[in-house]
PDB file of C-alpha atoms in Angstrom:
ATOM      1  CA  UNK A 246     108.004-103.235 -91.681  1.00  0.00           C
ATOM      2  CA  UNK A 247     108.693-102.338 -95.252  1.00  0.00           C
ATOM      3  CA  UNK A 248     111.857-102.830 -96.749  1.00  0.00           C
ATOM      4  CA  UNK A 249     113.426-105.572 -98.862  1.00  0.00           C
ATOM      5  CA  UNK A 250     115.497-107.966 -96.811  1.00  0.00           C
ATOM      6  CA  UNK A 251     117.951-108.635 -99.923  1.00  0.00           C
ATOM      7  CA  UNK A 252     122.054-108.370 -99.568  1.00  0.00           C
ATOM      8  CA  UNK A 253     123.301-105.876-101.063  1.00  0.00           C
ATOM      9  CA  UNK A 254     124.692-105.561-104.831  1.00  0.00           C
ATOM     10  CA  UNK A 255     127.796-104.413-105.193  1.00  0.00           C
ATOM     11  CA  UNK A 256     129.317-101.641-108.105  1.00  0.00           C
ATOM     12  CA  UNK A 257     132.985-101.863-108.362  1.00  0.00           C
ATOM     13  CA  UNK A 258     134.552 -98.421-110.542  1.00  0.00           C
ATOM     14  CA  UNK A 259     137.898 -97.194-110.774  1.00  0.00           C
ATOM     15  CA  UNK A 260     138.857 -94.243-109.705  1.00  0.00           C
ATOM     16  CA  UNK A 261     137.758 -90.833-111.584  1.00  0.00           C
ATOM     17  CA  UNK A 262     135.184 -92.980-113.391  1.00  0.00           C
ATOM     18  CA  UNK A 263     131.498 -92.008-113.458  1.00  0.00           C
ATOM     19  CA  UNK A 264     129.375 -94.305-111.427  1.00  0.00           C
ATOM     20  CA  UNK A 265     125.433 -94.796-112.164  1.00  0.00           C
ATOM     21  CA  UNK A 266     123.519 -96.732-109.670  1.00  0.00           C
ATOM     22  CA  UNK A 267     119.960 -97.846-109.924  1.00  0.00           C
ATOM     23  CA  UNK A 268     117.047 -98.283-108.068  1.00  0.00           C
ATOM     24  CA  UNK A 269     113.422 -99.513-108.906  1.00  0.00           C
ATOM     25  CA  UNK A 270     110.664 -98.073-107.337  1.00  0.00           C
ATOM     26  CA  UNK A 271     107.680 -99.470-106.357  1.00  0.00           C
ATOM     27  CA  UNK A 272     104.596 -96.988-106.099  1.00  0.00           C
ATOM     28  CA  UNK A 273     103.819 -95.414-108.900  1.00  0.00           C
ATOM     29  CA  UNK A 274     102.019 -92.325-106.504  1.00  0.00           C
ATOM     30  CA  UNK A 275     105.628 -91.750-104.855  1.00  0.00           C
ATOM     31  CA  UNK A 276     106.271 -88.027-105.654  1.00  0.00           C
ATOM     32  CA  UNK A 277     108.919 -87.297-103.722  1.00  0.00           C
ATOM     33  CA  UNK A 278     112.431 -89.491-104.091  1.00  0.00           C
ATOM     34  CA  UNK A 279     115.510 -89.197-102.183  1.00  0.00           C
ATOM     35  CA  UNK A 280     119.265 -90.409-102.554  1.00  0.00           C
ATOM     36  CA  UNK A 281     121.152 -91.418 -99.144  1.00  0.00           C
ATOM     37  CA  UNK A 282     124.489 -92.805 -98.901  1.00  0.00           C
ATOM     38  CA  UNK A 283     125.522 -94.818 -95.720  1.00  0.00           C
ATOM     39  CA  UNK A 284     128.791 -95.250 -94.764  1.00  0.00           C
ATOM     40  CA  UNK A 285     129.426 -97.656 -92.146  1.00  0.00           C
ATOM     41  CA  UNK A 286     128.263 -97.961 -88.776  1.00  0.00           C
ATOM     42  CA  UNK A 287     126.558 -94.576 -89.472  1.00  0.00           C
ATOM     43  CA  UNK A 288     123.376 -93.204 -90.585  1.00  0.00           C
ATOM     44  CA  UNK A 289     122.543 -92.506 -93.965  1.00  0.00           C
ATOM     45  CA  UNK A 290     123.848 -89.013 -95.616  1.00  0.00           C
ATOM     46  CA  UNK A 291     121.445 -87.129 -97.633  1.00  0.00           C
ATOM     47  CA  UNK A 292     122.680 -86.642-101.256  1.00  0.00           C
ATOM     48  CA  UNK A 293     119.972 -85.436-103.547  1.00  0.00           C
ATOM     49  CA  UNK A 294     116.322 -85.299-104.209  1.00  0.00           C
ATOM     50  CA  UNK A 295     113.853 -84.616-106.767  1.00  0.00           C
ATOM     51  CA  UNK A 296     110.395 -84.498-107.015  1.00  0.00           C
ATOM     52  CA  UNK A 297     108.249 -86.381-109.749  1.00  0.00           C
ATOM     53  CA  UNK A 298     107.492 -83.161-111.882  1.00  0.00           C
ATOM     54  CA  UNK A 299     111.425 -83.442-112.959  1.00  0.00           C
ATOM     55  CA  UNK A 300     112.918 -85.999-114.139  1.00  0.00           C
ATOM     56  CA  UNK A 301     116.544 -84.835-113.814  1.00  0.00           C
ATOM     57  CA  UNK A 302     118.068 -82.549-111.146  1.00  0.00           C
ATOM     58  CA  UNK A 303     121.495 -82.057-110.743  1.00  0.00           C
ATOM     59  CA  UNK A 304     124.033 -81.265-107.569  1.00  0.00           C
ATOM     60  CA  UNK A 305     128.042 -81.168-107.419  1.00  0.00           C
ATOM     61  CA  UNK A 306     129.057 -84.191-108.549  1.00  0.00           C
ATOM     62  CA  UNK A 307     126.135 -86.239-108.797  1.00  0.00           C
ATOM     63  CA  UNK A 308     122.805 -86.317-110.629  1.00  0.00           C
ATOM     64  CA  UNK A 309     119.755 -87.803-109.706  1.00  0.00           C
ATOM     65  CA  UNK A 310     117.450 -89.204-113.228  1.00  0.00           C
ATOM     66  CA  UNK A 311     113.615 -90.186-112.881  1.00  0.00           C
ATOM     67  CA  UNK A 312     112.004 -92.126-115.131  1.00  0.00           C
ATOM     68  CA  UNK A 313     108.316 -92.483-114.364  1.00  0.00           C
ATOM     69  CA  UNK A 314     107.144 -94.370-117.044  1.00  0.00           C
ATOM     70  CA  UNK A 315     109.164 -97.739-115.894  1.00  0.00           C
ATOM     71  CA  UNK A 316     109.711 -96.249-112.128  1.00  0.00           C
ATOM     72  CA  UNK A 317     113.371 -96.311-111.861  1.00  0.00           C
ATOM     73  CA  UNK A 318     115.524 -93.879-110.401  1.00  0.00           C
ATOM     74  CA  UNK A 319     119.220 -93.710-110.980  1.00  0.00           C
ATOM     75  CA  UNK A 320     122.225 -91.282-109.283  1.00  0.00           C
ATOM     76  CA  UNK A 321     125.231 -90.503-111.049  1.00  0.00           C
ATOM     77  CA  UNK A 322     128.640 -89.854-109.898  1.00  0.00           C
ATOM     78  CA  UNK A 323     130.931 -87.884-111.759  1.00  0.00           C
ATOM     79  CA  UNK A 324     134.867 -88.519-111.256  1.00  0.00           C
ATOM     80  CA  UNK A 325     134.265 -90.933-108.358  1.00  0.00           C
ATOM     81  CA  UNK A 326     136.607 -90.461-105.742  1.00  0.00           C
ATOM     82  CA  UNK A 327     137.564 -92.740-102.829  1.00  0.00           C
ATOM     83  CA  UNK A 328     135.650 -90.791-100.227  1.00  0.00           C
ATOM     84  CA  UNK A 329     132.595 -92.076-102.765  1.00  0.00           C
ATOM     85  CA  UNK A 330     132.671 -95.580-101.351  1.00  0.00           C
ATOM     86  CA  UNK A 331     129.593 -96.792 -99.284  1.00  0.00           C
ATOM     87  CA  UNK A 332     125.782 -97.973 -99.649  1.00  0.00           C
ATOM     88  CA  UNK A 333     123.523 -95.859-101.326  1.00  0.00           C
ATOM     89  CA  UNK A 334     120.129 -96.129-101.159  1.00  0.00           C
ATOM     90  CA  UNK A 335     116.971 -94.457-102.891  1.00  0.00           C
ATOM     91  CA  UNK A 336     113.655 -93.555-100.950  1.00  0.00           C
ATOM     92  CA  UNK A 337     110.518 -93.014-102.059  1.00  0.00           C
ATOM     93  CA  UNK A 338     107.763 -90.979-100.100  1.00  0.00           C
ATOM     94  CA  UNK A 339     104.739 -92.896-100.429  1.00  0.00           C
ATOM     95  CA  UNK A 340     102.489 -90.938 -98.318  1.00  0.00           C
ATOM     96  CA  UNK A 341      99.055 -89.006 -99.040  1.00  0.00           C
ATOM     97  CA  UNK A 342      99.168 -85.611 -98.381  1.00  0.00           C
ATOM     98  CA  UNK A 343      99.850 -84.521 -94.225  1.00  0.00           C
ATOM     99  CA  UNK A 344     101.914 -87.763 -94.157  1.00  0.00           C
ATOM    100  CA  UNK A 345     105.255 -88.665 -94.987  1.00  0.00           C
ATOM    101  CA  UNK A 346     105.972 -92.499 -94.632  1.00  0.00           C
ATOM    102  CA  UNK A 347     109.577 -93.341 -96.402  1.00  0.00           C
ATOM    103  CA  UNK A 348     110.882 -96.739 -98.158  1.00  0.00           C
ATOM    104  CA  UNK A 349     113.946 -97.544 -98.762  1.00  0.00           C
ATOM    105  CA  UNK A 350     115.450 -99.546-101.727  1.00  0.00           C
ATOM    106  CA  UNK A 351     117.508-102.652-101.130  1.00  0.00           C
ATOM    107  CA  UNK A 352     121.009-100.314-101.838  1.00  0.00           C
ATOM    108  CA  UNK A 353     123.825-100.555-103.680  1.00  0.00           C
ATOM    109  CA  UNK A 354     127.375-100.656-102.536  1.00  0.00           C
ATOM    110  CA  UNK A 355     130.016 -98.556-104.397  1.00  0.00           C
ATOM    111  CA  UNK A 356     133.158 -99.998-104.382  1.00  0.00           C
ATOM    112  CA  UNK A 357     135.749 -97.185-105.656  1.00  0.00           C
ATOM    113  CA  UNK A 358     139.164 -98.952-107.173  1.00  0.00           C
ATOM    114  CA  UNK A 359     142.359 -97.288-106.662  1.00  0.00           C
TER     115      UNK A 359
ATOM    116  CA  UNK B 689     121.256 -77.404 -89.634  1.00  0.00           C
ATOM    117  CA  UNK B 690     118.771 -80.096 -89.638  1.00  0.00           C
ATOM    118  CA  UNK B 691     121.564 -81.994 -86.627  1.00  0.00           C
ATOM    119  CA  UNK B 692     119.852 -85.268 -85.556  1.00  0.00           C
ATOM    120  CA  UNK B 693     121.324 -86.698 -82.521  1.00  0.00           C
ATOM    121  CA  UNK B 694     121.206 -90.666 -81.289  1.00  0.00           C
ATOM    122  CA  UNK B 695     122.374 -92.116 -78.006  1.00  0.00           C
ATOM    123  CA  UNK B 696     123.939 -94.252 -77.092  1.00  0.00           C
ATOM    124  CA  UNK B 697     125.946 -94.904 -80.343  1.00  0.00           C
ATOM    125  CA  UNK B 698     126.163 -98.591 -79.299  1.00  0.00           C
ATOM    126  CA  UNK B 699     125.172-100.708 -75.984  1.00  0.00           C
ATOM    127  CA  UNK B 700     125.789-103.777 -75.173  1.00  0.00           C
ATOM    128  CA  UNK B 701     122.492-105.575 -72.577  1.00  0.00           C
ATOM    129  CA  UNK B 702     122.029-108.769 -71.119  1.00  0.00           C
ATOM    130  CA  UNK B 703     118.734-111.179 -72.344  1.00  0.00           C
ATOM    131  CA  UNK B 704     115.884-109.608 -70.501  1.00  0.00           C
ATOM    132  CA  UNK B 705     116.838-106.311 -69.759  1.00  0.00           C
ATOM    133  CA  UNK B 706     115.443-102.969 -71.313  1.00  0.00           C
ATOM    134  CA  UNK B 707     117.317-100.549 -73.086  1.00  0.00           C
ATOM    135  CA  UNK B 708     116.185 -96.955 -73.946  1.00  0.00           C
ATOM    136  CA  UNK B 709     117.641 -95.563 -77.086  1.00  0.00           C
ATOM    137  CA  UNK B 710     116.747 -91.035 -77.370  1.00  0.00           C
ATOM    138  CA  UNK B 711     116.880 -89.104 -80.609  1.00  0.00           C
ATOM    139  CA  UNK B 712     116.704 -85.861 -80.722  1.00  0.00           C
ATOM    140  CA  UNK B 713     116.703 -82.804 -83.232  1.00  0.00           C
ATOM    141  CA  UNK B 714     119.094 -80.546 -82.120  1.00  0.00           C
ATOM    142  CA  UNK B 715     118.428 -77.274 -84.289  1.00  0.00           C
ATOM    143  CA  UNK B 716     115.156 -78.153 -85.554  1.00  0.00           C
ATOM    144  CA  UNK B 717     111.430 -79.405 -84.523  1.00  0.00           C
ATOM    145  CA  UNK B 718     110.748 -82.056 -85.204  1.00  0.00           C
ATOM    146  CA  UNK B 719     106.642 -82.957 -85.093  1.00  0.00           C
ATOM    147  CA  UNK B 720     107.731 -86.580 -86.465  1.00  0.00           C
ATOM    148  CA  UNK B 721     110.069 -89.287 -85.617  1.00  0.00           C
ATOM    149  CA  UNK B 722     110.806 -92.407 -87.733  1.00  0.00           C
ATOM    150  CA  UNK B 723     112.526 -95.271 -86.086  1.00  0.00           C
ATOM    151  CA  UNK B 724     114.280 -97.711 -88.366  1.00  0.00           C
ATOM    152  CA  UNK B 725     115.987-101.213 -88.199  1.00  0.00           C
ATOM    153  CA  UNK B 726     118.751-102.133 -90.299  1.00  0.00           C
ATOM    154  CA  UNK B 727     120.456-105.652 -90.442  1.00  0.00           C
ATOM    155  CA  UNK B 728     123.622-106.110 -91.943  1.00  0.00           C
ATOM    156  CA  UNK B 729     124.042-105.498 -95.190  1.00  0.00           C
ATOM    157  CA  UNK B 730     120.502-104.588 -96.082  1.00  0.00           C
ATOM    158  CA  UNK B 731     118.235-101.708 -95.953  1.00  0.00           C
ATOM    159  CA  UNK B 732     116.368 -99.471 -93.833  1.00  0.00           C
ATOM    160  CA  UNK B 733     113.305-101.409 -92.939  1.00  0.00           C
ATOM    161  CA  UNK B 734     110.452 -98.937 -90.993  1.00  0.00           C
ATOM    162  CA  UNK B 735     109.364 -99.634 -87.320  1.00  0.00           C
ATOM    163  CA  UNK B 736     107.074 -97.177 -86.583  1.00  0.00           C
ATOM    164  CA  UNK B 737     106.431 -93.222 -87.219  1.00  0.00           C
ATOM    165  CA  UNK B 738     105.952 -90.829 -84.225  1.00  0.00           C
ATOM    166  CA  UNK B 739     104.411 -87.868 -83.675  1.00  0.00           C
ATOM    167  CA  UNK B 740     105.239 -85.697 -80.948  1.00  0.00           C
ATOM    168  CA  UNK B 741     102.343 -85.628 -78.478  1.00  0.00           C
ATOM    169  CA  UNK B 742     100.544 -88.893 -79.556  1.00  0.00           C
ATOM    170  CA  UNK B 743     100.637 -92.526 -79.931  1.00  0.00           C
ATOM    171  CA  UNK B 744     103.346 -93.783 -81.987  1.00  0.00           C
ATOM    172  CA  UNK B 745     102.190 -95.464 -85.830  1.00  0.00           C
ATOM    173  CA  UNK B 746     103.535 -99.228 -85.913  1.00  0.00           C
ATOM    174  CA  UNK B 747     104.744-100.563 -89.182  1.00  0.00           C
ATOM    175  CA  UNK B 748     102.870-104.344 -89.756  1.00  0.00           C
ATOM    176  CA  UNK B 749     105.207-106.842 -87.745  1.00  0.00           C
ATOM    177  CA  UNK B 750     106.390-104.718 -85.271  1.00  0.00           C
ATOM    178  CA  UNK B 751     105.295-105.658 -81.834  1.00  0.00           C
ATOM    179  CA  UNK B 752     104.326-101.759 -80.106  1.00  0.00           C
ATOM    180  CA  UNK B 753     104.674-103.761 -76.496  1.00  0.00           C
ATOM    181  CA  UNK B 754     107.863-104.960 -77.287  1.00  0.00           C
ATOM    182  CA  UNK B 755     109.526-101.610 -79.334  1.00  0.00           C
ATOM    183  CA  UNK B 756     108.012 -98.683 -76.889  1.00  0.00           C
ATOM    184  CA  UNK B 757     108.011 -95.403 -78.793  1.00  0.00           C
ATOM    185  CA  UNK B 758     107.442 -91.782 -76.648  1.00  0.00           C
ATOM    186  CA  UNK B 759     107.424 -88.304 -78.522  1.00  0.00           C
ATOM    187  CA  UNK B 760     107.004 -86.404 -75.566  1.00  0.00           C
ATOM    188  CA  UNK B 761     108.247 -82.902 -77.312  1.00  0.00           C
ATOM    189  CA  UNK B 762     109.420 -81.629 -80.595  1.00  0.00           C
ATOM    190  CA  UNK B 763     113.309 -82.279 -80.108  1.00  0.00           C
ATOM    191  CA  UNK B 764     113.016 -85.854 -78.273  1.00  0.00           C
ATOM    192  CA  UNK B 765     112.047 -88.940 -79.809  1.00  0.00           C
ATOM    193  CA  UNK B 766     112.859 -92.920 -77.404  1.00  0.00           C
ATOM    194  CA  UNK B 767     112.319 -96.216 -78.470  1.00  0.00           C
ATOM    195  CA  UNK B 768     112.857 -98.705 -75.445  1.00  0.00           C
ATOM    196  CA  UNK B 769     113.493-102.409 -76.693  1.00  0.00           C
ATOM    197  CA  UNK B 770     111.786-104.211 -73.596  1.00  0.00           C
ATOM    198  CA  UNK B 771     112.785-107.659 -72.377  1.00  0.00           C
ATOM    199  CA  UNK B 772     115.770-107.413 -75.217  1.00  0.00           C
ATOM    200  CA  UNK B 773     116.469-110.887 -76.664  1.00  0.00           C
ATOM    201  CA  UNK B 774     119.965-111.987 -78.972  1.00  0.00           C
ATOM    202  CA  UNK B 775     117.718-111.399 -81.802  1.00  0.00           C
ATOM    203  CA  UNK B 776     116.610-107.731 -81.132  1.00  0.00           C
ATOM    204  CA  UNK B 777     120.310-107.228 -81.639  1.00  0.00           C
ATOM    205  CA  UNK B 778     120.321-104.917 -84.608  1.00  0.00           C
ATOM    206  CA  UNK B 779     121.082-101.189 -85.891  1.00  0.00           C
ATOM    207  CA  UNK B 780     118.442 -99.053 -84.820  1.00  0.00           C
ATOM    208  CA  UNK B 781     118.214 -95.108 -86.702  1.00  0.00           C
ATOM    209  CA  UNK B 782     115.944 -92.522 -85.940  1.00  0.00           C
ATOM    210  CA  UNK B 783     115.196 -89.949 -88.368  1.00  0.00           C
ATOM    211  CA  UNK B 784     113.486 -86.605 -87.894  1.00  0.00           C
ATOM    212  CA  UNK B 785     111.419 -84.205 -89.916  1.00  0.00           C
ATOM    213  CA  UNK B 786     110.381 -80.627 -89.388  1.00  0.00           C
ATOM    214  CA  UNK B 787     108.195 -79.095 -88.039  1.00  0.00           C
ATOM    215  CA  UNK B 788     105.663 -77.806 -90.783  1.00  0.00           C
ATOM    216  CA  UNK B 789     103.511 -80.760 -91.714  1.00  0.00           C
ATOM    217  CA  UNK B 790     102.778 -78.782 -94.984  1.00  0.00           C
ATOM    218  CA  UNK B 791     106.127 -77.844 -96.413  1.00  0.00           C
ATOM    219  CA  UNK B 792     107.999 -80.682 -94.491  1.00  0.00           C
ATOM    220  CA  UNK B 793     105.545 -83.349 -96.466  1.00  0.00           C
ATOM    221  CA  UNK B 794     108.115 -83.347 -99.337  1.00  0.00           C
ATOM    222  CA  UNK B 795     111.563 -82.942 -97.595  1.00  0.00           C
ATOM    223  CA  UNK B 796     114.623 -85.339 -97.137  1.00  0.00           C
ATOM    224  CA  UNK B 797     114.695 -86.808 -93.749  1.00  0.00           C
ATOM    225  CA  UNK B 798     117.711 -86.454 -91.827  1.00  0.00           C
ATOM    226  CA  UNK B 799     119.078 -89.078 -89.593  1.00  0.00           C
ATOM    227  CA  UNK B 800     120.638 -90.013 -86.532  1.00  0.00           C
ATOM    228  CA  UNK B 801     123.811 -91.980 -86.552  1.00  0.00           C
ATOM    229  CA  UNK B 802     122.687 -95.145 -85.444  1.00  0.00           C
ATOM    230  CA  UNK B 803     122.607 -97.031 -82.184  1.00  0.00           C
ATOM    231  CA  UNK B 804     124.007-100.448 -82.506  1.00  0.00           C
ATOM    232  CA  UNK B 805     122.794-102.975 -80.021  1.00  0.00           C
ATOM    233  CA  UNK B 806     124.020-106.052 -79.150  1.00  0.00           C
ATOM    234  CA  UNK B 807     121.820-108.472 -76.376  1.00  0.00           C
ATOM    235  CA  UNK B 808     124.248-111.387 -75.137  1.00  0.00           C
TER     236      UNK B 808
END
């Protein structure tokens, strides 16, 4: 399977910070990206998406920022809250057209300090 | 909408034994199925994508005989870990998709909760 078998990082912020978290894509074809955040023992959450003709899109709360050029995706979290804490991961859709085959980034854990 | 369903939530088998895990889309069609693995503290890794009504698309590494995948309508979606082993023990997710292949090719999956299994 695809995936990268790494542990996780971890981003510690304090509460009502702004959290950014990364993520490095690999396919320069991807068109299609996707924020998820996992809490534990569940499945991930969707957050956000955007497609590769934008490079920012915004939701409550959070952005999502594409850069193309370098492939990296970032989300940001405005006033982070304590309900903010969990993994969050970035997917790419790497499929041709008619299919729709999704990677997932190693993750990042948000820590949120009290 | 877009409710994804997974059960059991967890089980717990004996070495040798077969366990059937079902996901289904409760409020949506779903004409493909992705089953993922997670270990902890890492990511998502692919097993295989299904399509409802034909054979199941196996990610490179995962063993089709061993990790069973049926599709058998648009709502249900089972992966059946045969002749489980200690180190099949793992966090299995389904996701789903809808059901138009055209304006479903760019849309967030949504996912099951997860069904932890543990093989003693």
């Amino acid at each position: 399977g695809e995936s990268v078998g790494l542990h996780l990082p971890t981003l510690s912020v304090q509460e009502g910070d702004n959290s950014i978290i990364n993520c490095a894509y690999s396919n320069s074809a991807s068109d299609y990206f996707i924020w998820y955040k996992q809490e534990s023992g569940k499945g991930p959450q969707f957050i956000i998406d955007i497609r590769s003709n934008m490079d920012k899109r915004q939701g409550q709360r959070v952005t999502v920022l594409l850069n193309k050029t370098v492939k990296h995706l970032s989300l940001q979290i405005a006033a982070t809250q304590p309900g903010d804490s969990a993994v969050y991961f970035c997917a790419e859709n790497k499929g041709t057209s008619g299919t729709y085959k999704y990677i997932f980034g190693t993750g990042t854990r948000l820590k949120v300090l009290a | 909408g877009a409710v994804v369903s997974q059960h059991p939530s967890w089980v717990i088998c004996k070495s040798g034994t077969s366990v059937k895990i079902e996901c289904r889309s409760l409020d949506f069609q779903a004409t493909t199925m992705f089953w993922y693995r997670q270990f902890p503290k890492q990511s998502l890794m692919l097993m295989a994508t299904s399509n409802e009504g034909s054979k199941a698309t196996y990610e490179q590494g995962v063993e089709k005989d061993k990790f069973l995948i049926n599709h058998a309508s648009l709502t249900l979606s089972t992966l059946t870990v045969t002749s489980a082993h200690p180190e099949d023990s793992s966090f299995y997710i389904c996701s789903a998709i809808g059901q138009d292949p055209v304006s479903s090719y760019n849309s967030p999956l949504h996912f099951g909760n997860g069904t932890r299994l543990t093989v003693t």
